[in-house]
Amino acid sequence: MQQNILIIDDEKKLNGLLTRIIELEGYKVFQAYTGKEGLKILAQEEIQVVISDVKLPDVNGVELVKQIKEKQPYVEVINLTAFGTIADGVLSIKNGAFDYITKGDDNDKILPMLARAMDKAHLQLQVHNLQNKIVKQFTFEGIVGHSKAINAAIDLAKKVSVTDTTVLLLGETGTGKEVFAHAIHYNSKRKTENFVAVNCSSFSKELLESELFGHKAGAFTGALKEKKGLFEEADGGTMFLDEIGEMDINLQAKILRVIEQGEFIKVGDTKTTKVNVRIIAATNRKLEGEIAKGNFREDLFYRLSVFQILLPSLNERRDDIGLLAKHYLKEYTRKVGQKINDMSPEFLSGLEKHNWKGNIRELKNIIERAVIICDGPTLTVDLLPLDFYDHAENAPSSFALSSIEKHHINKILHYTKGNKTETARLLGIGLTTLYRKIDEYELEK
């Protein structure tokens, strides 16, 4: 990790002395004698911390802090002055300086202060890089596919992302609604704020209300202290309400109030809490039908569906199956550490002809399991589940079901190093069933 310091001081003797002292601590030091020279070095070198005199020939060092922070916000600046004033000190900190110290009186403080400033600069840069990585991960360019159906959905999402409009994502389970929600958020003006996602089908009505809106201490049995809700966590950012069609109709009124008035009342409270949140909702249900049944509020539906985006099922974008399969092959080979470079034509044919009831989520699972049990450099048709064989060309016809099942279970056990809970999860069966199969096929022997 780089530790570069820039000293800007027109007193050459002091500049040189300070340089030697700091270099003895292991830092690399650059020298400048004017503000203009300092800014030029900053543009050419990766500097983490600047130590600048307040009185420079061409610029006030306090004002220079502001110029540096505007151009390079992750660089920390320490102001040095021979004649410190409270007004200059306050303005220096206001402009973004790490600290403001007096020459001579504070000599013993410089090195410890420099170390703290360097730590902060490194931390800020790491956070910045992590934020950039997240933003890149959730760009629209990261959505795999080139079919007309998926491109139409992406185009709509791009247009609405730059607004603050409420969005309703529709589509079957496993079509990538949360991926789209992330992309909309990270391409909006709220991208630096929180993105908070909650699956409404995962909680009871009472627990979901507490999770979303928080509660006061003593609001119910077990509420020992006040809790901040997810809407407060998302303040300034985006709240993603997945499976909103599963939400209790009585709780839907509180969501409507957030959309219309930007406020809610915590469980057990009497005062309103204000929030500035963009809402993106998603469902695989036909909400018009749920309205007719009395399960969903019509007024909430119209507020949510200001901008609807229908995500196509995988069966509606078969041109993308090959691309998606190669994408997940690369992802899982890297994750597992396998050297698998390709898929056989028969394997790919089996994928393309399959009826994808679970959509992209099902495809991901198929590729992950194939990678785990593959012994060679290519995914072959015999690695597909049995229900694929009707569609796959040159599929094995002489394999006994028990033989295939035994081989498959044994491969997964080997991959998980005997972890039966993880093996059962990957196989999609209960732990009791797995133990029965292990006994039946004598796998532990």
CSV table of C-alpha atoms in Angstrom, one decimal:
chain,number,residue,atom,x,y,z
A,1,MET,CA,0.0,0.0,0.0
A,2,GLN,CA,1.5,3.3,-1.1
A,3,GLN,CA,2.5,5.9,1.6
A,4,ASN,CA,3.3,9.1,-0.4
A,5,ILE,CA,3.5,12.5,1.3
A,6,LEU,CA,3.6,15.9,-0.4
A,7,ILE,CA,5.1,18.8,1.5
A,8,ILE,CA,4.2,22.3,0.2
A,9,ASP,CA,6.2,25.0,2.0
A,10,ASP,CA,8.2,27.9,0.5
A,11,GLU,CA,10.7,27.8,3.4
A,12,LYS,CA,13.2,25.5,1.7
A,13,LYS,CA,15.2,24.7,4.9
A,14,LEU,CA,12.1,23.7,6.8
A,15,ASN,CA,10.7,21.8,3.8
A,16,GLY,CA,14.0,19.8,3.6
A,17,LEU,CA,14.2,19.2,7.4
A,18,LEU,CA,10.6,18.0,7.5
A,19,THR,CA,11.2,15.8,4.5
A,20,ARG,CA,14.2,14.0,6.1
A,21,ILE,CA,12.3,13.4,9.4
A,22,ILE,CA,9.3,11.9,7.5
A,23,GLU,CA,11.5,9.8,5.2
A,24,LEU,CA,13.1,8.2,8.2
A,25,GLU,CA,9.6,6.9,9.1
A,26,GLY,CA,9.5,5.0,5.8
A,27,TYR,CA,7.3,7.4,3.8
A,28,LYS,CA,8.1,8.6,0.3
A,29,VAL,CA,8.1,12.4,0.2
A,30,PHE,CA,7.5,14.8,-2.6
A,31,GLN,CA,8.4,18.5,-2.3
A,32,ALA,CA,6.8,21.7,-3.6
A,33,TYR,CA,7.4,25.3,-2.8
A,34,THR,CA,4.2,26.9,-4.2
A,35,GLY,CA,0.5,25.9,-4.4
A,36,LYS,CA,0.7,25.6,-8.2
A,37,GLU,CA,3.7,23.2,-7.9
A,38,GLY,CA,1.8,21.2,-5.3
A,39,LEU,CA,-1.3,20.8,-7.5
A,40,LYS,CA,0.9,19.8,-10.4
A,41,ILE,CA,2.5,17.0,-8.4
A,42,LEU,CA,-0.9,15.9,-7.1
A,43,ALA,CA,-2.1,15.5,-10.7
A,44,GLN,CA,1.0,13.4,-11.6
A,45,GLU,CA,1.6,11.2,-8.5
A,46,GLU,CA,-0.6,9.2,-6.2
A,47,ILE,CA,-0.4,11.2,-3.0
A,48,GLN,CA,-2.2,10.1,0.2
A,49,VAL,CA,-1.4,13.0,2.6
A,50,VAL,CA,-0.4,16.7,2.0
A,51,ILE,CA,1.3,18.9,4.6
A,52,SER,CA,0.9,22.5,3.5
A,53,ASP,CA,2.0,25.8,4.9
A,54,VAL,CA,-0.7,28.3,5.3
A,55,LYS,CA,1.3,31.3,3.9
A,56,LEU,CA,2.4,30.4,0.4
A,57,PRO,CA,3.7,32.8,-2.2
A,58,ASP,CA,0.8,32.2,-4.7
A,59,VAL,CA,-2.1,31.0,-2.6
A,60,ASN,CA,-3.4,30.9,1.0
A,61,GLY,CA,-2.9,27.3,2.3
A,62,VAL,CA,-6.3,27.3,3.9
A,63,GLU,CA,-7.9,28.0,0.5
A,64,LEU,CA,-5.6,25.4,-1.1
A,65,VAL,CA,-7.2,22.7,1.2
A,66,LYS,CA,-10.5,23.4,-0.6
A,67,GLN,CA,-8.9,23.1,-4.0
A,68,ILE,CA,-7.2,19.8,-3.2
A,69,LYS,CA,-10.3,18.3,-1.6
A,70,GLU,CA,-12.5,19.3,-4.7
A,71,LYS,CA,-10.0,17.6,-7.1
A,72,GLN,CA,-9.0,14.6,-4.9
A,73,PRO,CA,-11.4,14.1,-2.0
A,74,TYR,CA,-9.5,11.0,-0.6
A,75,VAL,CA,-6.3,13.0,0.0
A,76,GLU,CA,-5.9,14.2,3.6
A,77,VAL,CA,-4.4,17.7,4.2
A,78,ILE,CA,-2.6,19.0,7.3
A,79,ASN,CA,-2.2,22.8,7.5
A,80,LEU,CA,1.0,24.1,9.1
A,81,THR,CA,1.3,27.7,10.2
A,82,ALA,CA,3.8,29.9,12.0
A,83,PHE,CA,1.1,32.1,13.4
A,84,GLY,CA,-2.1,30.2,14.1
A,85,THR,CA,-5.4,31.9,14.5
A,86,ILE,CA,-8.7,30.4,15.6
A,87,ALA,CA,-10.4,31.8,12.5
A,88,ASP,CA,-7.9,30.2,10.1
A,89,GLY,CA,-8.1,26.9,12.0
A,90,VAL,CA,-11.9,26.8,11.8
A,91,LEU,CA,-11.9,27.6,8.1
A,92,SER,CA,-9.2,25.0,7.4
A,93,ILE,CA,-11.2,22.3,9.1
A,94,LYS,CA,-14.4,23.5,7.3
A,95,ASN,CA,-12.6,23.3,4.0
A,96,GLY,CA,-11.8,19.6,4.7
A,97,ALA,CA,-8.4,19.7,6.4
A,98,PHE,CA,-7.5,16.7,8.6
A,99,ASP,CA,-5.9,19.1,11.1
A,100,TYR,CA,-4.4,22.5,11.6
A,101,ILE,CA,-1.2,22.8,13.7
A,102,THR,CA,1.4,25.5,14.7
A,103,LYS,CA,5.0,25.2,13.6
A,104,GLY,CA,7.4,24.7,16.5
A,105,ASP,CA,4.8,24.3,19.3
A,106,ASP,CA,3.3,21.1,17.8
A,107,ASN,CA,6.5,19.4,16.4
A,108,ASP,CA,5.9,16.3,18.5
A,109,LYS,CA,2.4,15.9,17.1
A,110,ILE,CA,3.3,15.8,13.4
A,111,LEU,CA,4.4,12.2,13.0
A,112,PRO,CA,1.5,10.7,15.0
A,113,MET,CA,-0.9,13.0,13.2
A,114,LEU,CA,0.6,12.0,9.9
A,115,ALA,CA,0.1,8.3,10.7
A,116,ARG,CA,-3.5,8.9,11.5
A,117,ALA,CA,-4.1,10.9,8.4
A,118,MET,CA,-2.5,8.2,6.3
A,119,ASP,CA,-4.7,5.5,7.9
A,120,LYS,CA,-7.8,7.6,7.1
A,121,ALA,CA,-6.7,8.3,3.5
A,122,HIS,CA,-6.2,4.5,2.9
A,123,LEU,CA,-9.5,3.7,4.5
A,124,GLN,CA,-11.4,6.3,2.4
A,125,LEU,CA,-9.8,5.0,-0.8
A,126,GLN,CA,-10.7,1.4,0.1
A,127,VAL,CA,-14.3,2.5,0.7
A,128,HIS,CA,-14.3,4.4,-2.6
A,129,ASN,CA,-12.9,1.4,-4.5
A,130,LEU,CA,-15.5,-0.9,-2.9
A,131,GLN,CA,-18.3,1.4,-3.8
A,132,ASN,CA,-17.1,1.6,-7.4
A,133,LYS,CA,-16.9,-2.2,-7.5
A,134,ILE,CA,-20.4,-2.5,-6.2
A,135,VAL,CA,-21.7,0.0,-8.7
A,136,LYS,CA,-19.9,-1.8,-11.6
A,137,GLN,CA,-21.3,-5.1,-10.4
A,138,PHE,CA,-24.9,-3.8,-10.5
A,139,THR,CA,-24.7,-1.9,-13.8
A,140,PHE,CA,-27.2,-2.7,-16.6
A,141,GLU,CA,-24.2,-3.9,-18.6
A,142,GLY,CA,-23.8,-6.7,-16.0
A,143,ILE,CA,-27.2,-8.1,-17.0
A,144,VAL,CA,-26.4,-11.1,-19.3
A,145,GLY,CA,-28.4,-11.4,-22.5
A,146,HIS,CA,-29.0,-9.9,-25.9
A,147,SER,CA,-32.5,-11.2,-26.8
A,148,LYS,CA,-35.1,-8.6,-27.8
A,149,ALA,CA,-37.2,-9.5,-24.7
A,150,ILE,CA,-34.4,-8.7,-22.2
A,151,ASN,CA,-33.2,-5.7,-24.1
A,152,ALA,CA,-36.7,-4.2,-24.0
A,153,ALA,CA,-36.8,-4.6,-20.2
A,154,ILE,CA,-33.3,-3.1,-19.8
A,155,ASP,CA,-34.2,-0.1,-21.9
A,156,LEU,CA,-37.2,0.6,-19.7
A,157,ALA,CA,-35.2,0.2,-16.5
A,158,LYS,CA,-32.5,2.6,-17.8
A,159,LYS,CA,-35.1,5.3,-18.5
A,160,VAL,CA,-36.8,5.1,-15.1
A,161,SER,CA,-33.5,4.7,-13.1
A,162,VAL,CA,-32.7,8.4,-13.5
A,163,THR,CA,-36.0,9.5,-12.0
A,164,ASP,CA,-37.4,9.0,-8.5
A,165,THR,CA,-40.5,7.2,-9.8
A,166,THR,CA,-41.9,4.2,-7.9
A,167,VAL,CA,-41.3,1.0,-10.0
A,168,LEU,CA,-43.2,-2.3,-10.1
A,169,LEU,CA,-41.2,-5.3,-11.4
A,170,LEU,CA,-43.4,-8.1,-12.7
A,171,GLY,CA,-42.4,-11.6,-13.8
A,172,GLU,CA,-42.1,-15.3,-12.8
A,173,THR,CA,-40.0,-16.4,-9.9
A,174,GLY,CA,-36.3,-16.5,-10.8
A,175,THR,CA,-36.4,-14.0,-13.6
A,176,GLY,CA,-33.9,-11.6,-12.0
A,177,LYS,CA,-36.2,-9.0,-10.4
A,178,GLU,CA,-33.7,-8.2,-7.6
A,179,VAL,CA,-30.9,-7.8,-10.2
A,180,PHE,CA,-33.0,-5.2,-12.0
A,181,ALA,CA,-33.8,-3.5,-8.7
A,182,HIS,CA,-30.1,-3.2,-7.9
A,183,ALA,CA,-29.3,-1.9,-11.3
A,184,ILE,CA,-32.0,0.8,-11.1
A,185,HIS,CA,-30.7,1.9,-7.7
A,186,TYR,CA,-27.0,2.0,-8.6
A,187,ASN,CA,-27.8,4.0,-11.8
A,188,SER,CA,-29.9,6.6,-10.0
A,189,LYS,CA,-28.9,9.7,-8.1
A,190,ARG,CA,-29.4,7.7,-4.9
A,191,LYS,CA,-26.6,5.2,-5.7
A,192,THR,CA,-24.4,6.4,-2.9
A,193,GLU,CA,-27.1,5.8,-0.3
A,194,ASN,CA,-28.4,2.5,1.1
A,195,PHE,CA,-30.2,-0.1,-1.0
A,196,VAL,CA,-32.3,-2.2,1.4
A,197,ALA,CA,-34.1,-5.3,0.2
A,198,VAL,CA,-36.8,-7.3,2.1
A,199,ASN,CA,-38.7,-10.4,1.0
A,200,CYS,CA,-42.3,-9.8,2.2
A,201,SER,CA,-43.1,-13.5,2.1
A,202,SER,CA,-40.4,-14.4,4.7
A,203,PHE,CA,-42.2,-12.8,7.7
A,204,SER,CA,-45.5,-12.9,9.5
A,205,LYS,CA,-47.6,-9.8,9.4
A,206,GLU,CA,-46.6,-8.7,12.9
A,207,LEU,CA,-42.9,-9.4,12.4
A,208,LEU,CA,-42.8,-7.7,8.9
A,209,GLU,CA,-44.4,-4.6,10.4
A,210,SER,CA,-41.7,-4.4,13.0
A,211,GLU,CA,-38.9,-5.1,10.5
A,212,LEU,CA,-40.1,-2.4,8.1
A,213,PHE,CA,-41.1,0.4,10.5
A,214,GLY,CA,-39.3,-0.5,13.7
A,215,HIS,CA,-40.9,-0.3,17.2
A,216,LYS,CA,-40.7,1.5,20.5
A,217,ALA,CA,-39.5,-0.2,23.6
A,218,GLY,CA,-42.4,-2.1,25.3
A,219,ALA,CA,-44.5,-2.1,22.1
A,220,PHE,CA,-45.0,-5.8,22.5
A,221,THR,CA,-43.7,-8.7,24.6
A,222,GLY,CA,-40.0,-9.0,24.0
A,223,ALA,CA,-39.6,-5.5,22.7
A,224,LEU,CA,-37.0,-4.5,25.4
A,225,LYS,CA,-35.5,-1.6,23.5
A,226,GLU,CA,-36.4,0.7,20.6
A,227,LYS,CA,-35.6,-0.7,17.1
A,228,LYS,CA,-35.0,1.2,13.9
A,229,GLY,CA,-36.9,-0.2,11.0
A,230,LEU,CA,-35.7,-0.9,7.4
A,231,PHE,CA,-37.4,2.2,6.0
A,232,GLU,CA,-35.2,4.3,8.3
A,233,GLU,CA,-32.1,2.4,7.2
A,234,ALA,CA,-33.1,3.1,3.6
A,235,ASP,CA,-33.6,6.8,4.2
A,236,GLY,CA,-32.2,8.7,1.3
A,237,GLY,CA,-31.8,5.5,-0.7
A,238,THR,CA,-34.0,2.8,-2.1
A,239,MET,CA,-36.3,0.2,-0.5
A,240,PHE,CA,-36.9,-3.0,-2.5
A,241,LEU,CA,-40.1,-4.8,-1.5
A,242,ASP,CA,-39.8,-8.2,-3.0
A,243,GLU,CA,-42.9,-10.4,-3.2
A,244,ILE,CA,-45.1,-7.5,-2.2
A,245,GLY,CA,-48.2,-9.6,-3.3
A,246,GLU,CA,-47.7,-11.7,-0.2
A,247,MET,CA,-48.0,-8.7,2.2
A,248,ASP,CA,-51.0,-8.6,4.6
A,249,ILE,CA,-53.6,-6.2,3.3
A,250,ASN,CA,-53.7,-4.3,6.6
A,251,LEU,CA,-50.0,-3.6,6.4
A,252,GLN,CA,-50.3,-2.3,2.8
A,253,ALA,CA,-52.0,0.9,4.2
A,254,LYS,CA,-48.7,1.8,5.9
A,255,ILE,CA,-46.8,1.3,2.7
A,256,LEU,CA,-49.3,3.6,0.9
A,257,ARG,CA,-48.7,6.3,3.5
A,258,VAL,CA,-44.9,6.1,2.9
A,259,ILE,CA,-45.4,6.5,-0.8
A,260,GLU,CA,-47.9,9.4,-0.6
A,261,GLN,CA,-46.6,11.3,2.4
A,262,GLY,CA,-43.1,10.0,3.1
A,263,GLU,CA,-43.9,9.1,6.7
A,264,PHE,CA,-45.0,6.2,9.0
A,265,ILE,CA,-45.7,5.5,12.6
A,266,LYS,CA,-43.5,2.9,14.4
A,267,VAL,CA,-45.1,0.0,16.2
A,268,GLY,CA,-46.1,1.3,19.7
A,269,ASP,CA,-45.4,5.0,18.8
A,270,THR,CA,-47.8,7.9,18.4
A,271,LYS,CA,-45.5,10.3,16.5
A,272,THR,CA,-44.7,10.1,12.8
A,273,THR,CA,-41.2,9.3,11.4
A,274,LYS,CA,-40.3,11.1,8.2
A,275,VAL,CA,-38.3,9.3,5.4
A,276,ASN,CA,-37.1,10.1,1.9
A,277,VAL,CA,-37.2,6.7,0.2
A,278,ARG,CA,-37.6,5.5,-3.3
A,279,ILE,CA,-39.7,2.3,-3.5
A,280,ILE,CA,-39.2,-0.5,-6.0
A,281,ALA,CA,-41.6,-3.4,-5.6
A,282,ALA,CA,-41.7,-6.8,-7.2
A,283,THR,CA,-44.2,-9.7,-7.5
A,284,ASN,CA,-44.8,-12.9,-9.4
A,285,ARG,CA,-48.6,-12.6,-8.7
A,286,LYS,CA,-51.3,-11.1,-10.9
A,287,LEU,CA,-52.1,-8.2,-8.6
A,288,GLU,CA,-55.3,-7.3,-10.5
A,289,GLY,CA,-56.6,-10.8,-9.6
A,290,GLU,CA,-55.5,-10.3,-6.0
A,291,ILE,CA,-57.5,-7.0,-5.9
A,292,ALA,CA,-60.6,-8.8,-7.1
A,293,LYS,CA,-60.1,-11.4,-4.3
A,294,GLY,CA,-59.7,-8.7,-1.7
A,295,ASN,CA,-56.1,-9.6,-1.0
A,296,PHE,CA,-54.5,-6.4,-2.4
A,297,ARG,CA,-55.4,-2.7,-2.1
A,298,GLU,CA,-56.4,-1.1,-5.4
A,299,ASP,CA,-55.1,2.3,-4.3
A,300,LEU,CA,-51.6,0.8,-3.5
A,301,PHE,CA,-51.5,-1.0,-6.8
A,302,TYR,CA,-52.0,2.2,-8.7
A,303,ARG,CA,-49.4,4.0,-6.7
A,304,LEU,CA,-46.9,1.1,-7.2
A,305,SER,CA,-47.5,0.6,-10.8
A,306,VAL,CA,-46.7,4.1,-12.0
A,307,PHE,CA,-44.0,2.4,-14.0
A,308,GLN,CA,-44.3,-1.3,-14.6
A,309,ILE,CA,-41.5,-3.5,-16.1
A,310,LEU,CA,-42.3,-7.1,-17.1
A,311,LEU,CA,-39.3,-9.3,-17.0
A,312,PRO,CA,-39.4,-12.1,-19.5
A,313,SER,CA,-39.2,-15.8,-18.4
A,314,LEU,CA,-36.2,-17.8,-19.6
A,315,ASN,CA,-38.5,-19.7,-21.9
A,316,GLU,CA,-39.2,-16.4,-23.6
A,317,ARG,CA,-35.5,-15.6,-24.1
A,318,ARG,CA,-34.0,-18.9,-25.3
A,319,ASP,CA,-31.4,-17.0,-27.3
A,320,ASP,CA,-29.8,-16.1,-24.0
A,321,ILE,CA,-29.5,-19.6,-22.6
A,322,GLY,CA,-26.1,-20.2,-24.1
A,323,LEU,CA,-24.7,-16.9,-22.9
A,324,LEU,CA,-26.1,-17.3,-19.4
A,325,ALA,CA,-24.8,-20.9,-19.2
A,326,LYS,CA,-21.3,-19.8,-20.1
A,327,HIS,CA,-21.5,-16.9,-17.7
A,328,TYR,CA,-22.4,-19.2,-14.8
A,329,LEU,CA,-19.9,-21.8,-15.9
A,330,LYS,CA,-17.1,-19.2,-15.5
A,331,GLU,CA,-18.5,-18.1,-12.2
A,332,TYR,CA,-18.8,-21.5,-10.6
A,333,THR,CA,-15.5,-22.9,-12.0
A,334,ARG,CA,-13.8,-20.0,-10.3
A,335,LYS,CA,-15.7,-20.5,-7.1
A,336,VAL,CA,-15.1,-24.3,-7.0
A,337,GLY,CA,-11.5,-24.2,-8.4
A,338,GLN,CA,-12.3,-26.5,-11.3
A,339,LYS,CA,-10.7,-26.2,-14.7
A,340,ILE,CA,-13.7,-26.6,-17.0
A,341,ASN,CA,-13.5,-24.6,-20.2
A,342,ASP,CA,-16.5,-25.6,-22.3
A,343,MET,CA,-19.9,-27.3,-22.7
A,344,SER,CA,-20.5,-30.1,-25.2
A,345,PRO,CA,-23.0,-29.4,-28.0
A,346,GLU,CA,-25.3,-32.1,-26.5
A,347,PHE,CA,-25.2,-30.5,-23.0
A,348,LEU,CA,-26.0,-27.1,-24.5
A,349,SER,CA,-28.8,-28.6,-26.6
A,350,GLY,CA,-30.3,-30.1,-23.5
A,351,LEU,CA,-30.3,-26.7,-21.8
A,352,GLU,CA,-31.9,-24.9,-24.8
A,353,LYS,CA,-34.7,-27.4,-25.2
A,354,HIS,CA,-35.6,-27.6,-21.5
A,355,ASN,CA,-38.8,-26.1,-20.1
A,356,TRP,CA,-37.4,-23.7,-17.5
A,357,LYS,CA,-40.1,-23.5,-14.8
A,358,GLY,CA,-37.5,-22.0,-12.3
A,359,ASN,CA,-36.0,-19.6,-14.9
A,360,ILE,CA,-32.5,-18.2,-14.3
A,361,ARG,CA,-32.4,-19.5,-10.8
A,362,GLU,CA,-32.9,-23.1,-12.0
A,363,LEU,CA,-30.3,-22.7,-14.7
A,364,LYS,CA,-27.8,-21.5,-12.1
A,365,ASN,CA,-28.4,-24.5,-10.0
A,366,ILE,CA,-28.0,-26.9,-13.0
A,367,ILE,CA,-24.7,-25.3,-13.9
A,368,GLU,CA,-23.4,-25.3,-10.3
A,369,ARG,CA,-24.2,-29.0,-9.8
A,370,ALA,CA,-22.7,-29.9,-13.2
A,371,VAL,CA,-19.5,-28.1,-12.3
A,372,ILE,CA,-19.3,-29.9,-9.0
A,373,ILE,CA,-19.6,-33.4,-10.4
A,374,CYS,CA,-17.7,-32.9,-13.6
A,375,ASP,CA,-14.4,-34.8,-13.9
A,376,GLY,CA,-13.1,-33.4,-17.2
A,377,PRO,CA,-12.5,-30.1,-18.9
A,378,THR,CA,-16.0,-30.1,-20.6
A,379,LEU,CA,-19.6,-30.3,-19.2
A,380,THR,CA,-21.2,-33.3,-20.9
A,381,VAL,CA,-24.8,-34.4,-21.3
A,382,ASP,CA,-24.6,-37.1,-18.7
A,383,LEU,CA,-24.2,-34.4,-16.0
A,384,LEU,CA,-27.7,-33.1,-16.7
A,385,PRO,CA,-30.5,-34.2,-14.4
A,386,LEU,CA,-32.7,-37.1,-15.6
A,387,ASP,CA,-35.6,-35.0,-16.6
A,388,PHE,CA,-33.4,-33.3,-19.3
A,389,TYR,CA,-32.7,-36.6,-21.1
A,390,ASP,CA,-35.9,-36.5,-23.1
A,391,HIS,CA,-34.5,-33.3,-24.8
A,392,ALA,CA,-30.8,-33.8,-24.8
A,393,GLU,CA,-29.2,-35.4,-27.9
A,394,ASN,CA,-27.1,-38.6,-27.4
A,395,ALA,CA,-28.3,-38.8,-23.8
A,396,PRO,CA,-27.4,-42.0,-21.9
A,397,SER,CA,-30.2,-44.6,-22.2
A,398,SER,CA,-28.6,-47.6,-20.5
A,399,PHE,CA,-27.9,-46.1,-17.2
A,400,ALA,CA,-29.9,-47.6,-14.3
A,401,LEU,CA,-31.6,-44.9,-12.2
A,402,SER,CA,-30.0,-46.2,-9.0
A,403,SER,CA,-26.6,-46.2,-10.6
A,404,ILE,CA,-26.9,-42.6,-11.7
A,405,GLU,CA,-28.3,-41.5,-8.3
A,406,LYS,CA,-25.6,-43.3,-6.3
A,407,HIS,CA,-22.9,-41.8,-8.5
A,408,HIS,CA,-24.4,-38.3,-8.1
A,409,ILE,CA,-24.8,-38.5,-4.3
A,410,ASN,CA,-21.2,-39.8,-4.0
A,411,LYS,CA,-19.9,-36.9,-6.1
A,412,ILE,CA,-21.7,-34.3,-3.9
A,413,LEU,CA,-20.5,-35.9,-0.7
A,414,HIS,CA,-16.9,-35.8,-2.0
A,415,TYR,CA,-17.3,-32.2,-3.0
A,416,THR,CA,-18.7,-31.2,0.5
A,417,LYS,CA,-16.0,-33.3,2.2
A,418,GLY,CA,-18.7,-35.4,3.9
A,419,ASN,CA,-20.8,-32.5,5.1
A,420,LYS,CA,-24.3,-34.1,5.0
A,421,THR,CA,-26.3,-31.0,5.7
A,422,GLU,CA,-24.6,-29.1,2.8
A,423,THR,CA,-24.9,-32.2,0.6
A,424,ALA,CA,-28.7,-32.4,1.2
A,425,ARG,CA,-29.0,-28.7,0.4
A,426,LEU,CA,-27.2,-29.0,-2.9
A,427,LEU,CA,-29.2,-32.1,-3.8
A,428,GLY,CA,-32.4,-30.5,-2.9
A,429,ILE,CA,-33.5,-33.3,-0.6
A,430,GLY,CA,-34.2,-33.6,3.2
A,431,LEU,CA,-31.4,-34.7,5.5
A,432,THR,CA,-33.3,-37.8,6.5
A,433,THR,CA,-33.7,-38.8,2.9
A,434,LEU,CA,-29.9,-38.4,2.3
A,435,TYR,CA,-29.1,-40.7,5.3
A,436,ARG,CA,-31.5,-43.3,3.9
A,437,LYS,CA,-29.8,-43.1,0.5
A,438,ILE,CA,-26.3,-43.3,2.0
A,439,ASP,CA,-27.4,-46.5,3.8
A,440,GLU,CA,-29.1,-47.9,0.8
A,441,TYR,CA,-26.1,-47.5,-1.5
A,442,GLU,CA,-23.6,-48.2,1.3
A,443,LEU,CA,-21.7,-45.0,0.5
A,444,GLU,CA,-20.0,-44.7,3.8
A,445,LYS,CA,-18.2,-48.0,3.2
